[in-house]
Short mmCIF file of C-alpha atoms in Angstrom, two decimals:
data_model
loop_
_atom_site.label_atom_id
_atom_site.label_comp_id
_atom_site.label_asym_id
_atom_site.label_seq_id
_atom_site.Cartn_x
_atom_site.Cartn_y
_atom_site.Cartn_z
CA MET A 18 -25.74 -14.94 87.90
CA VAL A 19 -22.51 -15.91 89.81
CA ALA A 20 -23.09 -19.55 91.13
CA TYR A 21 -20.60 -20.97 93.63
CA GLN A 22 -19.91 -24.32 94.15
CA ILE A 23 -17.32 -26.00 97.09
CA LEU A 24 -15.20 -28.26 95.21
CA GLY A 25 -13.88 -31.11 97.25
CA CYS A 26 -13.16 -29.47 100.46
CA ARG A 27 -12.67 -30.79 104.26
CA LEU A 28 -13.47 -29.21 107.45
CA GLY A 29 -10.45 -28.03 108.63
CA GLN A 30 -8.31 -27.37 105.97
CA ALA A 31 -6.71 -24.18 105.44
CA ALA A 32 -7.58 -23.94 101.91
CA VAL A 33 -11.02 -23.72 100.53
CA CYS A 34 -11.73 -23.88 96.73
CA VAL A 35 -14.23 -22.01 95.17
CA ARG A 36 -15.66 -22.03 91.26
CA MET A 37 -17.47 -19.22 90.18
CA MET A 38 -19.23 -19.77 87.06
CA SER A 39 -21.18 -17.19 84.73
CA SER A 40 -22.06 -17.49 81.25
CA ASN A 41 -18.62 -15.70 80.04
CA THR A 42 -16.15 -16.95 82.50
CA ALA A 43 -14.93 -19.81 84.65
CA VAL A 44 -12.16 -18.98 87.26
CA GLN A 45 -11.21 -21.07 90.14
CA GLN A 46 -10.09 -19.50 93.00
CA SER A 47 -8.56 -20.86 96.08
CA ALA A 48 -7.65 -19.57 99.54
CA LYS A 49 -4.01 -20.58 99.81
CA LEU A 50 -2.56 -16.79 99.59
CA ALA A 51 -5.32 -15.43 101.38
CA GLY A 52 -4.42 -12.15 103.06
CA LYS A 53 -1.21 -11.56 101.28
CA ILE A 54 -0.15 -8.38 99.42
CA ALA A 55 1.93 -9.18 96.47
CA ILE A 56 3.34 -7.18 94.38
CA VAL A 57 4.28 -7.96 90.46
CA THR A 58 6.45 -5.77 88.22
CA ALA A 59 5.85 -5.62 84.58
CA SER A 60 2.46 -7.30 85.19
CA THR A 61 0.02 -6.01 82.49
CA ASP A 62 0.40 -8.35 79.41
CA GLY A 63 2.42 -11.74 79.07
CA ILE A 64 4.05 -13.91 81.86
CA GLY A 65 3.49 -10.96 84.48
CA LEU A 66 -0.01 -10.55 83.90
CA ALA A 67 -0.42 -14.39 84.24
CA ILE A 68 1.09 -14.38 87.76
CA ALA A 69 -0.33 -11.41 88.92
CA ARG A 70 -4.17 -13.02 87.48
CA ARG A 71 -2.93 -16.55 89.35
CA LEU A 72 -1.93 -14.76 92.59
CA GLY A 73 -5.13 -12.81 92.75
CA GLU A 74 -7.16 -15.88 92.10
CA ASP A 75 -5.30 -17.84 94.68
CA GLY A 76 -6.47 -14.85 97.07
CA ALA A 77 -3.85 -12.55 97.21
CA HIS A 78 -4.22 -8.34 97.08
CA VAL A 79 -2.54 -7.78 93.62
CA VAL A 80 -0.39 -4.77 92.57
CA VAL A 81 -0.06 -4.69 89.28
CA SER A 82 2.60 -1.97 87.29
CA SER A 83 3.72 -0.94 84.01
CA ARG A 84 5.51 1.92 82.39
CA LYS A 85 2.17 3.16 80.68
CA GLN A 86 -1.23 4.37 82.37
CA THR A 87 -3.15 2.75 79.71
CA ASN A 88 -1.60 -0.65 80.11
CA VAL A 89 -2.22 -0.67 83.87
CA ASP A 90 -6.02 0.35 83.48
CA SER A 91 -6.64 -2.45 81.28
CA ALA A 92 -4.60 -5.20 82.99
CA VAL A 93 -6.43 -3.60 86.51
CA ALA A 94 -9.67 -3.99 84.42
CA GLU A 95 -9.54 -7.58 83.43
CA LEU A 96 -8.57 -8.51 86.97
CA LYS A 97 -11.30 -6.62 88.69
CA GLY A 98 -13.46 -8.85 86.04
CA LEU A 99 -12.29 -11.70 87.45
CA GLY A 100 -13.03 -10.96 91.41
CA CYS A 101 -9.47 -10.37 92.02
CA SER A 102 -8.38 -7.70 94.44
CA VAL A 103 -5.71 -5.32 92.88
CA LEU A 104 -4.23 -2.03 92.77
CA GLY A 105 -2.49 -0.58 89.42
CA LEU A 106 0.03 1.92 89.34
CA THR A 107 2.31 3.05 86.99
CA CYS A 108 6.42 2.13 87.77
CA HIS A 109 9.53 2.35 85.57
CA VAL A 110 11.59 0.39 87.82
CA ALA A 111 15.05 2.21 86.96
CA LYS A 112 13.40 5.39 88.28
CA GLU A 113 13.69 5.61 91.91
CA GLN A 114 10.67 7.54 92.69
CA ASP A 115 8.61 5.36 90.83
CA ARG A 116 9.93 2.51 92.88
CA GLN A 117 9.40 4.24 96.11
CA ASN A 118 5.93 5.04 95.15
CA LEU A 119 5.32 1.42 94.27
CA ILE A 120 5.80 0.32 97.82
CA SER A 121 4.30 3.55 99.50
CA LYS A 122 1.15 2.96 97.48
CA THR A 123 1.00 -0.26 98.08
CA LEU A 124 1.29 -0.11 101.72
CA GLU A 125 -1.25 2.77 101.74
CA LYS A 126 -3.85 0.73 99.97
CA PHE A 127 -3.23 -2.43 101.76
CA GLY A 128 -1.07 -2.10 104.86
CA GLY A 129 1.98 -4.50 103.85
CA ILE A 130 3.89 -6.07 101.52
CA ASP A 131 4.48 -10.45 102.10
CA ILE A 132 5.39 -11.07 98.16
CA LEU A 133 7.65 -9.69 95.09
CA VAL A 134 7.89 -10.82 92.35
CA SER A 135 10.35 -9.12 89.97
CA ASN A 136 9.23 -9.85 86.56
CA ALA A 137 10.80 -6.47 84.75
CA ALA A 138 13.31 -7.37 82.18
CA VAL A 139 14.54 -5.78 78.49
CA ASN A 140 16.66 -6.70 75.82
CA PRO A 141 17.13 -3.53 73.60
CA ALA A 142 19.24 -4.99 71.10
CA VAL A 143 19.75 -8.59 69.43
CA GLY A 144 23.27 -10.04 69.22
CA GLY A 145 26.24 -12.16 70.54
CA VAL A 146 27.38 -10.89 74.06
CA LEU A 147 30.57 -9.84 72.35
CA ASP A 148 28.85 -7.39 70.18
CA CYS A 149 26.78 -5.70 72.73
CA PRO A 150 27.46 -1.78 72.86
CA GLU A 151 28.15 -0.64 76.33
CA SER A 152 25.21 1.47 76.67
CA VAL A 153 23.10 -1.84 75.89
CA TRP A 154 24.89 -3.92 78.66
CA ASP A 155 24.26 -1.11 80.86
CA LYS A 156 20.76 -0.88 80.41
CA ILE A 157 20.39 -4.67 80.43
CA PHE A 158 22.01 -4.75 83.53
CA GLU A 159 20.48 -2.11 85.09
CA ILE A 160 16.70 -3.48 84.51
CA ASN A 161 17.10 -7.09 84.54
CA VAL A 162 19.76 -7.25 87.76
CA LYS A 163 20.17 -3.58 89.62
CA ASN A 164 16.56 -2.98 89.87
CA ALA A 165 15.29 -6.32 91.21
CA LEU A 166 17.99 -6.00 93.95
CA GLN A 167 16.79 -2.58 94.68
CA LEU A 168 13.25 -3.61 94.65
CA SER A 169 14.16 -6.50 97.06
CA GLN A 170 15.88 -4.12 99.78
CA LEU A 171 12.72 -1.85 99.62
CA VAL A 172 10.37 -4.76 100.27
CA VAL A 173 12.50 -6.98 102.87
CA PRO A 174 11.97 -4.25 105.91
CA HIS A 175 8.35 -4.72 105.21
CA MET A 176 8.32 -8.46 105.01
CA GLN A 177 10.53 -8.70 108.12
CA GLU A 178 7.61 -6.64 110.10
CA ARG A 179 5.34 -9.24 108.99
CA GLY A 180 7.42 -12.08 110.06
CA GLY A 181 8.42 -13.59 106.89
CA GLY A 182 7.70 -13.45 102.96
CA ALA A 183 8.53 -14.64 99.81
CA ILE A 184 10.57 -13.27 96.67
CA VAL A 185 10.59 -15.01 93.35
CA TYR A 186 12.81 -13.45 90.59
CA ILE A 187 12.15 -14.42 87.00
CA SER A 188 15.32 -15.59 85.29
CA SER A 189 15.00 -17.32 81.93
CA ILE A 190 16.14 -20.80 80.47
CA ALA A 191 18.98 -18.59 78.47
CA GLY A 192 20.21 -17.99 82.26
CA PHE A 193 21.33 -21.61 82.07
CA GLN A 194 21.98 -21.94 77.97
CA PRO A 195 23.11 -18.58 76.84
CA MET A 196 21.67 -18.09 73.35
CA ASN A 197 23.31 -16.30 70.99
CA LEU A 198 20.71 -13.84 69.59
CA LEU A 199 20.05 -12.94 73.30
CA GLY A 200 24.02 -12.76 74.54
CA ALA A 201 23.91 -10.19 77.04
CA TYR A 202 20.26 -10.65 78.07
CA SER A 203 21.51 -14.45 78.36
CA VAL A 204 24.47 -13.27 81.30
CA SER A 205 21.92 -10.99 83.00
CA LYS A 206 19.35 -13.66 83.57
CA THR A 207 22.35 -16.04 84.80
CA ALA A 208 23.32 -13.18 87.31
CA LEU A 209 19.39 -13.42 88.82
CA LEU A 210 20.77 -16.87 89.68
CA GLY A 211 23.13 -15.78 91.79
CA LEU A 212 21.24 -13.17 93.33
CA THR A 213 18.70 -15.64 94.14
CA LYS A 214 21.50 -17.49 95.97
CA ALA A 215 22.79 -14.45 98.18
CA VAL A 216 19.73 -12.66 98.76
CA ALA A 217 18.09 -16.31 100.31
CA HIS A 218 20.98 -16.55 102.64
CA GLN A 219 21.19 -13.27 104.27
CA VAL A 220 17.40 -12.98 104.58
CA ALA A 221 16.45 -16.67 105.65
CA SER A 222 16.65 -15.87 109.45
CA ASP A 223 13.92 -13.61 108.70
CA ASN A 224 11.46 -16.40 107.31
CA ILE A 225 12.00 -14.50 103.87
CA ARG A 226 11.97 -17.18 101.10
CA VAL A 227 14.05 -16.30 97.68
CA ASN A 228 13.36 -18.48 94.89
CA CYS A 229 13.67 -17.69 91.31
CA VAL A 230 11.89 -19.22 88.04
CA ALA A 231 13.41 -19.80 84.45
CA PRO A 232 11.01 -20.17 81.65
CA GLY A 233 11.76 -21.88 78.45
CA ILE A 234 9.99 -20.34 75.34
CA VAL A 235 6.61 -18.41 76.45
CA ARG A 236 3.75 -17.26 73.97
CA THR A 237 4.52 -13.72 74.61
CA ASN A 238 5.20 -10.27 72.46
CA PHE A 239 8.77 -10.46 74.06
CA SER A 240 9.43 -13.77 72.39
CA SER A 241 7.75 -13.08 69.14
CA THR A 242 10.91 -11.88 67.47
CA LEU A 243 11.91 -15.73 68.01
CA THR A 244 8.86 -17.25 66.92
CA GLN A 245 7.40 -14.96 64.09
CA HIS A 246 9.62 -16.57 61.39
CA PRO A 247 8.60 -20.25 60.58
CA ALA A 248 11.99 -21.15 59.88
CA VAL A 249 13.02 -20.13 63.00
CA TYR A 250 9.95 -21.51 65.06
CA GLU A 251 10.66 -25.11 63.80
CA LYS A 252 14.23 -24.93 64.70
CA ILE A 253 13.12 -23.74 68.32
CA LEU A 254 10.49 -26.39 68.73
CA GLU A 255 13.28 -29.07 67.61
CA THR A 256 14.68 -28.00 70.91
CA ILE A 257 11.86 -28.41 72.76
CA PRO A 258 11.16 -32.35 73.93
CA LEU A 259 7.42 -31.04 74.79
CA GLY A 260 6.95 -30.02 71.28
CA ARG A 261 5.49 -26.85 71.66
CA ILE A 262 6.34 -23.48 73.31
CA ALA A 263 4.83 -22.65 76.72
CA GLU A 264 1.53 -20.23 77.70
CA THR A 265 2.04 -17.88 80.35
CA LYS A 266 -0.34 -19.56 82.56
CA GLU A 267 2.20 -22.39 82.65
CA MET A 268 4.70 -20.15 84.44
CA ALA A 269 1.72 -18.61 86.98
CA GLY A 270 1.26 -21.58 88.83
CA LEU A 271 4.87 -22.56 89.59
CA VAL A 272 5.18 -19.02 90.89
CA SER A 273 1.95 -19.03 93.24
CA PHE A 274 3.48 -22.09 94.58
CA LEU A 275 6.66 -20.90 95.63
CA CYS A 276 4.73 -17.64 96.57
CA SER A 277 2.64 -20.24 99.02
CA SER A 278 2.94 -22.38 102.51
CA ASP A 279 3.60 -25.27 100.35
CA ALA A 280 6.72 -24.00 99.57
CA SER A 281 7.57 -23.14 103.05
CA TYR A 282 10.89 -25.14 102.88
CA ILE A 283 12.12 -24.00 99.60
CA THR A 284 14.58 -21.12 99.32
CA GLY A 285 17.75 -20.02 97.37
CA GLU A 286 16.45 -22.28 94.23
CA SER A 287 16.14 -21.78 90.49
CA PHE A 288 13.27 -23.65 88.95
CA ILE A 289 13.51 -24.32 85.23
CA ALA A 290 9.85 -24.27 83.07
CA ALA A 291 11.12 -25.46 79.84
CA GLY A 292 9.30 -28.18 78.20
CA GLY A 293 12.72 -30.46 78.75
CA MET A 294 15.01 -27.86 77.19
CA GLN A 295 18.70 -28.65 77.69
CA SER A 296 19.67 -26.81 80.81
CA ARG A 297 21.82 -28.65 83.41
CA LEU A 298 22.40 -32.12 84.85
#
């Protein structure tokens, strides 16, 4: 049996916090994104899934996507089990028809788009930037940068119809401090910092805010190549003042904030969440 407990809410407040408690789960939900419709790409595991979960817990209708139907089904089941309003779709962001379908099915199900979190990224090769084959370079920049732009071009008209919106690009600490083993990937993540500025300036008059989150080393399958070897892992920890790598939920809270009215005067900015790793002055 699920019990509901109102936590410290006052009359007149827009956000109402509800703690849902059962024998198996304890999920805190707020209404700060109530009624908002959010698309999160590459969102069936890792950082993307954590972001989708947090947006759903904060009241948004969430659209999750992945290239594989089995991954989509698993994520949808997990989020529905938490009480989230969710739609799951297969989407390879490099395929135009998949991108179009992602938008059309979202509109069909929920009637609009308020939030885009562009999280899809690849790194098919390890090595320095000068060692990167042309085909690998093209693939990295297609997925990590060009497709992020193309999705933005698709969602902005629908955000304009709703009087505003929020776009968040997921970059990386490597966009500020390139990693030798992730040469081309690092450059692509730097490009997202510029894309954030450019798009933010163009859509500011439409009340669409565009920001960027640059995670440090986060415990995901994607980062396992950096953390699976004890010697390499110890070297990584030496660069992190907090002395640990991040959990995915620690990125999700920042994204939710940037999508909410709490960040209503923030646009064109990039936020580093890297445990104190060297980034910028």
